[in-house]
mmCIF file with all atom_site columns, C-alpha atoms in Angstrom:
data_model
loop_
_atom_site.group_PDB
_atom_site.id
_atom_site.type_symbol
_atom_site.label_atom_id
_atom_site.label_alt_id
_atom_site.label_comp_id
_atom_site.label_asym_id
_atom_site.label_entity_id
_atom_site.label_seq_id
_atom_site.pdbx_PDB_ins_code
_atom_site.Cartn_x
_atom_site.Cartn_y
_atom_site.Cartn_z
_atom_site.occupancy
_atom_site.B_iso_or_equiv
_atom_site.pdbx_formal_charge
_atom_site.auth_seq_id
_atom_site.auth_comp_id
_atom_site.auth_asym_id
_atom_site.auth_atom_id
_atom_site.pdbx_PDB_model_num
ATOM 1   C CA . MET A 1 1   ? 106.115 16.993  37.987 1.00 0.00 ? 15  MET A CA 1
ATOM 2   C CA . LYS A 1 2   ? 109.685 16.274  39.101 1.00 0.00 ? 16  LYS A CA 1
ATOM 3   C CA . VAL A 1 3   ? 110.515 12.572  39.108 1.00 0.00 ? 17  VAL A CA 1
ATOM 4   C CA . LEU A 1 4   ? 113.634 11.221  40.818 1.00 0.00 ? 18  LEU A CA 1
ATOM 5   C CA . ALA A 1 5   ? 114.594 7.743   39.598 1.00 0.00 ? 19  ALA A CA 1
ATOM 6   C CA . PHE A 1 6   ? 117.372 5.371   40.582 1.00 0.00 ? 20  PHE A CA 1
ATOM 7   C CA . GLY A 1 7   ? 118.355 1.754   40.853 1.00 0.00 ? 21  GLY A CA 1
ATOM 8   C CA . ALA A 1 8   ? 119.342 0.740   44.379 1.00 0.00 ? 22  ALA A CA 1
ATOM 9   C CA . SER A 1 9   ? 122.434 -0.952  43.002 1.00 0.00 ? 23  SER A CA 1
ATOM 10  C CA . ASN A 1 10  ? 126.026 0.080   42.467 1.00 0.00 ? 24  ASN A CA 1
ATOM 11  C CA . SER A 1 11  ? 126.442 -2.012  39.318 1.00 0.00 ? 25  SER A CA 1
ATOM 12  C CA . LYS A 1 12  ? 127.599 0.104   36.389 1.00 0.00 ? 26  LYS A CA 1
ATOM 13  C CA . ASN A 1 13  ? 125.248 -1.933  34.157 1.00 0.00 ? 27  ASN A CA 1
ATOM 14  C CA . SER A 1 14  ? 122.392 -2.095  36.646 1.00 0.00 ? 28  SER A CA 1
ATOM 15  C CA . ILE A 1 15  ? 119.224 -3.708  35.334 1.00 0.00 ? 29  ILE A CA 1
ATOM 16  C CA . ASN A 1 16  ? 117.411 -1.984  38.195 1.00 0.00 ? 30  ASN A CA 1
ATOM 17  C CA . GLN A 1 17  ? 118.661 1.396   36.989 1.00 0.00 ? 31  GLN A CA 1
ATOM 18  C CA . GLN A 1 18  ? 117.229 0.550   33.553 1.00 0.00 ? 32  GLN A CA 1
ATOM 19  C CA . LEU A 1 19  ? 113.889 -0.495  35.047 1.00 0.00 ? 33  LEU A CA 1
ATOM 20  C CA . ALA A 1 20  ? 113.657 2.643   37.222 1.00 0.00 ? 34  ALA A CA 1
ATOM 21  C CA . LEU A 1 21  ? 114.300 4.873   34.203 1.00 0.00 ? 35  LEU A CA 1
ATOM 22  C CA . TYR A 1 22  ? 111.730 3.019   32.102 1.00 0.00 ? 36  TYR A CA 1
ATOM 23  C CA . ALA A 1 23  ? 109.095 3.341   34.831 1.00 0.00 ? 37  ALA A CA 1
ATOM 24  C CA . ALA A 1 24  ? 109.849 7.033   35.411 1.00 0.00 ? 38  ALA A CA 1
ATOM 25  C CA . LYS A 1 25  ? 109.375 7.719   31.705 1.00 0.00 ? 39  LYS A CA 1
ATOM 26  C CA . GLN A 1 26  ? 105.822 6.358   31.940 1.00 0.00 ? 40  GLN A CA 1
ATOM 27  C CA . ILE A 1 27  ? 104.821 9.345   34.087 1.00 0.00 ? 41  ILE A CA 1
ATOM 28  C CA . LYS A 1 28  ? 103.173 11.786  31.685 1.00 0.00 ? 42  LYS A CA 1
ATOM 29  C CA . GLY A 1 29  ? 104.638 15.260  31.961 1.00 0.00 ? 43  GLY A CA 1
ATOM 30  C CA . GLY A 1 30  ? 107.357 13.994  34.263 1.00 0.00 ? 44  GLY A CA 1
ATOM 31  C CA . GLU A 1 31  ? 110.681 15.802  34.345 1.00 0.00 ? 45  GLU A CA 1
ATOM 32  C CA . VAL A 1 32  ? 112.914 12.782  35.041 1.00 0.00 ? 46  VAL A CA 1
ATOM 33  C CA . SER A 1 33  ? 116.161 13.052  36.953 1.00 0.00 ? 47  SER A CA 1
ATOM 34  C CA . LEU A 1 34  ? 118.100 9.768   36.970 1.00 0.00 ? 48  LEU A CA 1
ATOM 35  C CA . ILE A 1 35  ? 120.752 9.488   39.646 1.00 0.00 ? 49  ILE A CA 1
ATOM 36  C CA . ASP A 1 36  ? 123.447 6.866   40.145 1.00 0.00 ? 50  ASP A CA 1
ATOM 37  C CA . ILE A 1 37  ? 124.017 5.840   43.751 1.00 0.00 ? 51  ILE A CA 1
ATOM 38  C CA . ASN A 1 38  ? 127.717 5.399   42.927 1.00 0.00 ? 52  ASN A CA 1
ATOM 39  C CA . ASP A 1 39  ? 127.866 9.201   43.073 1.00 0.00 ? 53  ASP A CA 1
ATOM 40  C CA . PHE A 1 40  ? 126.925 9.010   46.770 1.00 0.00 ? 54  PHE A CA 1
ATOM 41  C CA . GLU A 1 41  ? 129.526 6.514   47.991 1.00 0.00 ? 55  GLU A CA 1
ATOM 42  C CA . MET A 1 42  ? 130.597 7.019   51.602 1.00 0.00 ? 56  MET A CA 1
ATOM 43  C CA . PRO A 1 43  ? 132.435 5.095   54.314 1.00 0.00 ? 57  PRO A CA 1
ATOM 44  C CA . ILE A 1 44  ? 130.401 2.312   55.891 1.00 0.00 ? 58  ILE A CA 1
ATOM 45  C CA . PHE A 1 45  ? 128.041 3.866   58.417 1.00 0.00 ? 59  PHE A CA 1
ATOM 46  C CA . SER A 1 46  ? 128.736 3.505   62.116 1.00 0.00 ? 60  SER A CA 1
ATOM 47  C CA . GLU A 1 47  ? 128.050 5.714   65.116 1.00 0.00 ? 61  GLU A CA 1
ATOM 48  C CA . ASP A 1 48  ? 131.807 6.185   65.511 1.00 0.00 ? 62  ASP A CA 1
ATOM 49  C CA . ARG A 1 49  ? 132.162 7.430   61.930 1.00 0.00 ? 63  ARG A CA 1
ATOM 50  C CA . GLU A 1 50  ? 129.148 9.660   62.379 1.00 0.00 ? 64  GLU A CA 1
ATOM 51  C CA . LYS A 1 51  ? 130.790 11.274  65.437 1.00 0.00 ? 65  LYS A CA 1
ATOM 52  C CA . GLU A 1 52  ? 133.965 11.731  63.418 1.00 0.00 ? 66  GLU A CA 1
ATOM 53  C CA . LEU A 1 53  ? 132.480 12.876  60.092 1.00 0.00 ? 67  LEU A CA 1
ATOM 54  C CA . GLY A 1 54  ? 129.139 14.378  61.019 1.00 0.00 ? 68  GLY A CA 1
ATOM 55  C CA . SER A 1 55  ? 126.716 14.217  58.100 1.00 0.00 ? 69  SER A CA 1
ATOM 56  C CA . PRO A 1 56  ? 128.591 13.584  54.830 1.00 0.00 ? 70  PRO A CA 1
ATOM 57  C CA . GLN A 1 57  ? 127.842 15.870  51.900 1.00 0.00 ? 71  GLN A CA 1
ATOM 58  C CA . GLN A 1 58  ? 126.736 12.868  49.810 1.00 0.00 ? 72  GLN A CA 1
ATOM 59  C CA . ALA A 1 59  ? 123.977 12.005  52.289 1.00 0.00 ? 73  ALA A CA 1
ATOM 60  C CA . GLN A 1 60  ? 122.869 15.629  52.383 1.00 0.00 ? 74  GLN A CA 1
ATOM 61  C CA . GLN A 1 61  ? 122.771 15.752  48.560 1.00 0.00 ? 75  GLN A CA 1
ATOM 62  C CA . PHE A 1 62  ? 120.735 12.536  48.385 1.00 0.00 ? 76  PHE A CA 1
ATOM 63  C CA . PHE A 1 63  ? 118.260 13.830  50.970 1.00 0.00 ? 77  PHE A CA 1
ATOM 64  C CA . LYS A 1 64  ? 117.981 17.111  49.068 1.00 0.00 ? 78  LYS A CA 1
ATOM 65  C CA . ALA A 1 65  ? 117.371 15.271  45.765 1.00 0.00 ? 79  ALA A CA 1
ATOM 66  C CA . ILE A 1 66  ? 114.465 13.400  47.336 1.00 0.00 ? 80  ILE A CA 1
ATOM 67  C CA . GLY A 1 67  ? 113.146 16.634  48.840 1.00 0.00 ? 81  GLY A CA 1
ATOM 68  C CA . GLU A 1 68  ? 113.135 18.378  45.457 1.00 0.00 ? 82  GLU A CA 1
ATOM 69  C CA . ALA A 1 69  ? 111.189 15.562  43.761 1.00 0.00 ? 83  ALA A CA 1
ATOM 70  C CA . ASP A 1 70  ? 107.440 15.114  43.571 1.00 0.00 ? 84  ASP A CA 1
ATOM 71  C CA . VAL A 1 71  ? 107.750 11.387  42.866 1.00 0.00 ? 85  VAL A CA 1
ATOM 72  C CA . VAL A 1 72  ? 110.524 8.910   43.640 1.00 0.00 ? 86  VAL A CA 1
ATOM 73  C CA . VAL A 1 73  ? 110.921 5.763   41.514 1.00 0.00 ? 87  VAL A CA 1
ATOM 74  C CA . ILE A 1 74  ? 113.244 3.163   43.035 1.00 0.00 ? 88  ILE A CA 1
ATOM 75  C CA . SER A 1 75  ? 114.123 -0.240  41.643 1.00 0.00 ? 89  SER A CA 1
ATOM 76  C CA . PHE A 1 76  ? 115.781 -2.494  44.213 1.00 0.00 ? 90  PHE A CA 1
ATOM 77  C CA . ALA A 1 77  ? 118.496 -4.974  43.411 1.00 0.00 ? 91  ALA A CA 1
ATOM 78  C CA . GLU A 1 78  ? 118.626 -7.952  45.727 1.00 0.00 ? 92  GLU A CA 1
ATOM 79  C CA . HIS A 1 79  ? 121.785 -9.315  47.313 1.00 0.00 ? 93  HIS A CA 1
ATOM 80  C CA . ASN A 1 80  ? 121.190 -12.472 49.311 1.00 0.00 ? 94  ASN A CA 1
ATOM 81  C CA . GLY A 1 81  ? 117.527 -11.596 49.844 1.00 0.00 ? 95  GLY A CA 1
ATOM 82  C CA . SER A 1 82  ? 118.145 -8.042  51.041 1.00 0.00 ? 96  SER A CA 1
ATOM 83  C CA . TYR A 1 83  ? 119.267 -4.550  50.004 1.00 0.00 ? 97  TYR A CA 1
ATOM 84  C CA . THR A 1 84  ? 122.596 -4.057  48.302 1.00 0.00 ? 98  THR A CA 1
ATOM 85  C CA . ALA A 1 85  ? 125.293 -2.873  50.703 1.00 0.00 ? 99  ALA A CA 1
ATOM 86  C CA . ALA A 1 86  ? 125.719 0.301   48.635 1.00 0.00 ? 100 ALA A CA 1
ATOM 87  C CA . TYR A 1 87  ? 122.051 1.303   48.955 1.00 0.00 ? 101 TYR A CA 1
ATOM 88  C CA . LYS A 1 88  ? 121.782 0.276   52.612 1.00 0.00 ? 102 LYS A CA 1
ATOM 89  C CA . ASN A 1 89  ? 124.806 2.395   53.490 1.00 0.00 ? 103 ASN A CA 1
ATOM 90  C CA . LEU A 1 90  ? 123.455 5.433   51.633 1.00 0.00 ? 104 LEU A CA 1
ATOM 91  C CA . PHE A 1 91  ? 120.079 4.941   53.291 1.00 0.00 ? 105 PHE A CA 1
ATOM 92  C CA . ASP A 1 92  ? 121.616 4.572   56.759 1.00 0.00 ? 106 ASP A CA 1
ATOM 93  C CA . TRP A 1 93  ? 123.632 7.791   56.438 1.00 0.00 ? 107 TRP A CA 1
ATOM 94  C CA . THR A 1 94  ? 120.634 9.671   55.037 1.00 0.00 ? 108 THR A CA 1
ATOM 95  C CA . SER A 1 95  ? 118.303 8.458   57.776 1.00 0.00 ? 109 SER A CA 1
ATOM 96  C CA . ARG A 1 96  ? 120.572 10.126  60.313 1.00 0.00 ? 110 ARG A CA 1
ATOM 97  C CA . ILE A 1 97  ? 119.729 13.494  58.746 1.00 0.00 ? 111 ILE A CA 1
ATOM 98  C CA . ASP A 1 98  ? 116.020 12.758  59.168 1.00 0.00 ? 112 ASP A CA 1
ATOM 99  C CA . MET A 1 99  ? 114.267 9.418   59.710 1.00 0.00 ? 113 MET A CA 1
ATOM 100 C CA . LYS A 1 100 ? 111.661 10.645  57.231 1.00 0.00 ? 114 LYS A CA 1
ATOM 101 C CA . VAL A 1 101 ? 114.072 9.927   54.374 1.00 0.00 ? 115 VAL A CA 1
ATOM 102 C CA . PHE A 1 102 ? 111.296 9.962   51.753 1.00 0.00 ? 116 PHE A CA 1
ATOM 103 C CA . GLN A 1 103 ? 109.760 13.165  53.124 1.00 0.00 ? 117 GLN A CA 1
ATOM 104 C CA . ASN A 1 104 ? 106.159 12.043  52.431 1.00 0.00 ? 118 ASN A CA 1
ATOM 105 C CA . LYS A 1 105 ? 106.843 11.880  48.684 1.00 0.00 ? 119 LYS A CA 1
ATOM 106 C CA . SER A 1 106 ? 104.895 9.583   46.380 1.00 0.00 ? 120 SER A CA 1
ATOM 107 C CA . VAL A 1 107 ? 107.067 6.521   45.808 1.00 0.00 ? 121 VAL A CA 1
ATOM 108 C CA . ILE A 1 108 ? 106.903 3.751   43.231 1.00 0.00 ? 122 ILE A CA 1
ATOM 109 C CA . MET A 1 109 ? 108.891 0.725   44.356 1.00 0.00 ? 123 MET A CA 1
ATOM 110 C CA . LEU A 1 110 ? 110.173 -1.777  41.832 1.00 0.00 ? 124 LEU A CA 1
ATOM 111 C CA . ALA A 1 111 ? 112.583 -4.681  41.793 1.00 0.00 ? 125 ALA A CA 1
ATOM 112 C CA . THR A 1 112 ? 114.010 -7.018  39.204 1.00 0.00 ? 126 THR A CA 1
ATOM 113 C CA . SER A 1 113 ? 116.591 -9.743  38.818 1.00 0.00 ? 127 SER A CA 1
ATOM 114 C CA . PRO A 1 114 ? 117.715 -12.126 36.087 1.00 0.00 ? 128 PRO A CA 1
ATOM 115 C CA . GLY A 1 115 ? 115.895 -14.966 37.841 1.00 0.00 ? 129 GLY A CA 1
ATOM 116 C CA . PRO A 1 116 ? 112.249 -15.876 38.347 1.00 0.00 ? 130 PRO A CA 1
ATOM 117 C CA . GLY A 1 117 ? 112.075 -14.359 41.846 1.00 0.00 ? 131 GLY A CA 1
ATOM 118 C CA . GLY A 1 118 ? 112.391 -10.828 40.482 1.00 0.00 ? 132 GLY A CA 1
ATOM 119 C CA . ALA A 1 119 ? 114.033 -9.624  43.715 1.00 0.00 ? 133 ALA A CA 1
ATOM 120 C CA . SER A 1 120 ? 110.667 -9.906  45.439 1.00 0.00 ? 134 SER A CA 1
ATOM 121 C CA . SER A 1 121 ? 112.258 -10.486 48.880 1.00 0.00 ? 135 SER A CA 1
ATOM 122 C CA . VAL A 1 122 ? 113.930 -7.094  48.987 1.00 0.00 ? 136 VAL A CA 1
ATOM 123 C CA . LEU A 1 123 ? 110.839 -5.442  47.527 1.00 0.00 ? 137 LEU A CA 1
ATOM 124 C CA . GLY A 1 124 ? 108.761 -6.890  50.360 1.00 0.00 ? 138 GLY A CA 1
ATOM 125 C CA . ALA A 1 125 ? 111.249 -5.603  52.920 1.00 0.00 ? 139 ALA A CA 1
ATOM 126 C CA . ALA A 1 126 ? 111.241 -2.131  51.347 1.00 0.00 ? 140 ALA A CA 1
ATOM 127 C CA . GLN A 1 127 ? 107.444 -1.993  51.323 1.00 0.00 ? 141 GLN A CA 1
ATOM 128 C CA . GLY A 1 128 ? 107.246 -3.162  54.910 1.00 0.00 ? 142 GLY A CA 1
ATOM 129 C CA . SER A 1 129 ? 109.591 -0.500  56.212 1.00 0.00 ? 143 SER A CA 1
ATOM 130 C CA . ALA A 1 130 ? 108.393 2.350   53.953 1.00 0.00 ? 144 ALA A CA 1
ATOM 131 C CA . PRO A 1 131 ? 105.867 3.882   56.399 1.00 0.00 ? 145 PRO A CA 1
ATOM 132 C CA . TYR A 1 132 ? 108.593 4.305   59.035 1.00 0.00 ? 146 TYR A CA 1
ATOM 133 C CA . PHE A 1 133 ? 110.581 6.451   56.607 1.00 0.00 ? 147 PHE A CA 1
ATOM 134 C CA . ALA A 1 134 ? 107.698 8.635   55.343 1.00 0.00 ? 148 ALA A CA 1
ATOM 135 C CA . ALA A 1 135 ? 107.289 7.006   51.936 1.00 0.00 ? 149 ALA A CA 1
ATOM 136 C CA . ASP A 1 136 ? 103.827 7.328   50.401 1.00 0.00 ? 150 ASP A CA 1
ATOM 137 C CA . VAL A 1 137 ? 104.034 4.101   48.402 1.00 0.00 ? 151 VAL A CA 1
ATOM 138 C CA . LYS A 1 138 ? 101.697 4.284   45.431 1.00 0.00 ? 152 LYS A CA 1
ATOM 139 C CA . GLY A 1 139 ? 102.531 0.762   44.314 1.00 0.00 ? 153 GLY A CA 1
ATOM 140 C CA . ALA A 1 140 ? 105.180 -1.922  44.182 1.00 0.00 ? 154 ALA A CA 1
ATOM 141 C CA . LEU A 1 141 ? 105.995 -4.279  41.322 1.00 0.00 ? 155 LEU A CA 1
ATOM 142 C CA . SER A 1 142 ? 108.524 -6.996  40.712 1.00 0.00 ? 156 SER A CA 1
ATOM 143 C CA . LEU A 1 143 ? 109.687 -7.894  37.197 1.00 0.00 ? 157 LEU A CA 1
ATOM 144 C CA . ALA A 1 144 ? 110.847 -11.506 37.087 1.00 0.00 ? 158 ALA A CA 1
ATOM 145 C CA . SER A 1 145 ? 113.444 -12.780 34.628 1.00 0.00 ? 159 SER A CA 1
ATOM 146 C CA . PHE A 1 146 ? 114.605 -9.344  33.496 1.00 0.00 ? 160 PHE A CA 1
ATOM 147 C CA . TYR A 1 147 ? 116.362 -10.449 30.317 1.00 0.00 ? 161 TYR A CA 1
ATOM 148 C CA . ASP A 1 148 ? 113.267 -12.342 29.137 1.00 0.00 ? 162 ASP A CA 1
ATOM 149 C CA . ASN A 1 149 ? 110.965 -9.371  29.806 1.00 0.00 ? 163 ASN A CA 1
ATOM 150 C CA . PHE A 1 150 ? 113.006 -6.287  28.885 1.00 0.00 ? 164 PHE A CA 1
ATOM 151 C CA . ASP A 1 151 ? 114.090 -5.157  25.429 1.00 0.00 ? 165 ASP A CA 1
ATOM 152 C CA . LEU A 1 152 ? 117.580 -3.756  26.003 1.00 0.00 ? 166 LEU A CA 1
ATOM 153 C CA . GLU A 1 153 ? 117.702 -1.980  22.634 1.00 0.00 ? 167 GLU A CA 1
ATOM 154 C CA . LYS A 1 154 ? 114.427 -0.150  23.208 1.00 0.00 ? 168 LYS A CA 1
ATOM 155 C CA . GLY A 1 155 ? 114.890 0.225   26.955 1.00 0.00 ? 169 GLY A CA 1
ATOM 156 C CA . ALA A 1 156 ? 111.377 -1.101  27.496 1.00 0.00 ? 170 ALA A CA 1
ATOM 157 C CA . VAL A 1 157 ? 109.547 -3.806  29.405 1.00 0.00 ? 171 VAL A CA 1
ATOM 158 C CA . THR A 1 158 ? 107.892 -6.309  27.059 1.00 0.00 ? 172 THR A CA 1
ATOM 159 C CA . ASP A 1 159 ? 105.680 -7.998  29.671 1.00 0.00 ? 173 ASP A CA 1
ATOM 160 C CA . GLU A 1 160 ? 102.212 -6.521  29.038 1.00 0.00 ? 174 GLU A CA 1
ATOM 161 C CA . THR A 1 161 ? 100.839 -7.514  32.437 1.00 0.00 ? 175 THR A CA 1
ATOM 162 C CA . PHE A 1 162 ? 103.672 -5.671  34.169 1.00 0.00 ? 176 PHE A CA 1
ATOM 163 C CA . ASN A 1 163 ? 103.189 -2.662  31.902 1.00 0.00 ? 177 ASN A CA 1
ATOM 164 C CA . GLN A 1 164 ? 99.475  -2.465  32.672 1.00 0.00 ? 178 GLN A CA 1
ATOM 165 C CA . GLN A 1 165 ? 100.100 -2.743  36.407 1.00 0.00 ? 179 GLN A CA 1
ATOM 166 C CA . LEU A 1 166 ? 102.723 -0.004  36.161 1.00 0.00 ? 180 LEU A CA 1
ATOM 167 C CA . LEU A 1 167 ? 100.351 2.284   34.261 1.00 0.00 ? 181 LEU A CA 1
ATOM 168 C CA . ASP A 1 168 ? 97.672  1.646   36.899 1.00 0.00 ? 182 ASP A CA 1
ATOM 169 C CA . ILE A 1 169 ? 100.109 2.792   39.574 1.00 0.00 ? 183 ILE A CA 1
ATOM 170 C CA . VAL A 1 170 ? 101.188 5.838   37.551 1.00 0.00 ? 184 VAL A CA 1
ATOM 171 C CA . GLU A 1 171 ? 97.527  6.855   37.206 1.00 0.00 ? 185 GLU A CA 1
ATOM 172 C CA . THR A 1 172 ? 97.322  7.241   41.014 1.00 0.00 ? 186 THR A CA 1
ATOM 173 C CA . LEU A 1 173 ? 99.905  10.047  41.037 1.00 0.00 ? 187 LEU A CA 1
#
């Protein structure tokens, strides 16, 4: 089973990238491919730029990566209650290739932040819009207070309730 994982953040030390990788590794027999959305940076989307540039190679590569996966694991960072500008821009460009960005793939949606909210606002927004973009969401989880619930040395979540909920979601794949 091919698993595509990424943090929807352009931070070089993204806690969401770490959480996405951890979750992807919980999928038994999964062949995990971790991507960095920094590798897909493009000009800010606008209809004018689209007319000028067409469909940038980065958007095409991102769409292809999703298409080649069986499962997509995304962990959303939250900026002011919403998506990061980097992810939103990548998503906007990709959706112009095909509104069915997730191509009916099984998707596990996650979010985390250093604070007690665990980026739950952006996770709710992502879940709410998922059906419009052909995401078969198998489950969504927020990990609050990342640094209190994640062992950086081991690269593992220490919150047993979260871990059990994640395993329950993984079992549905």
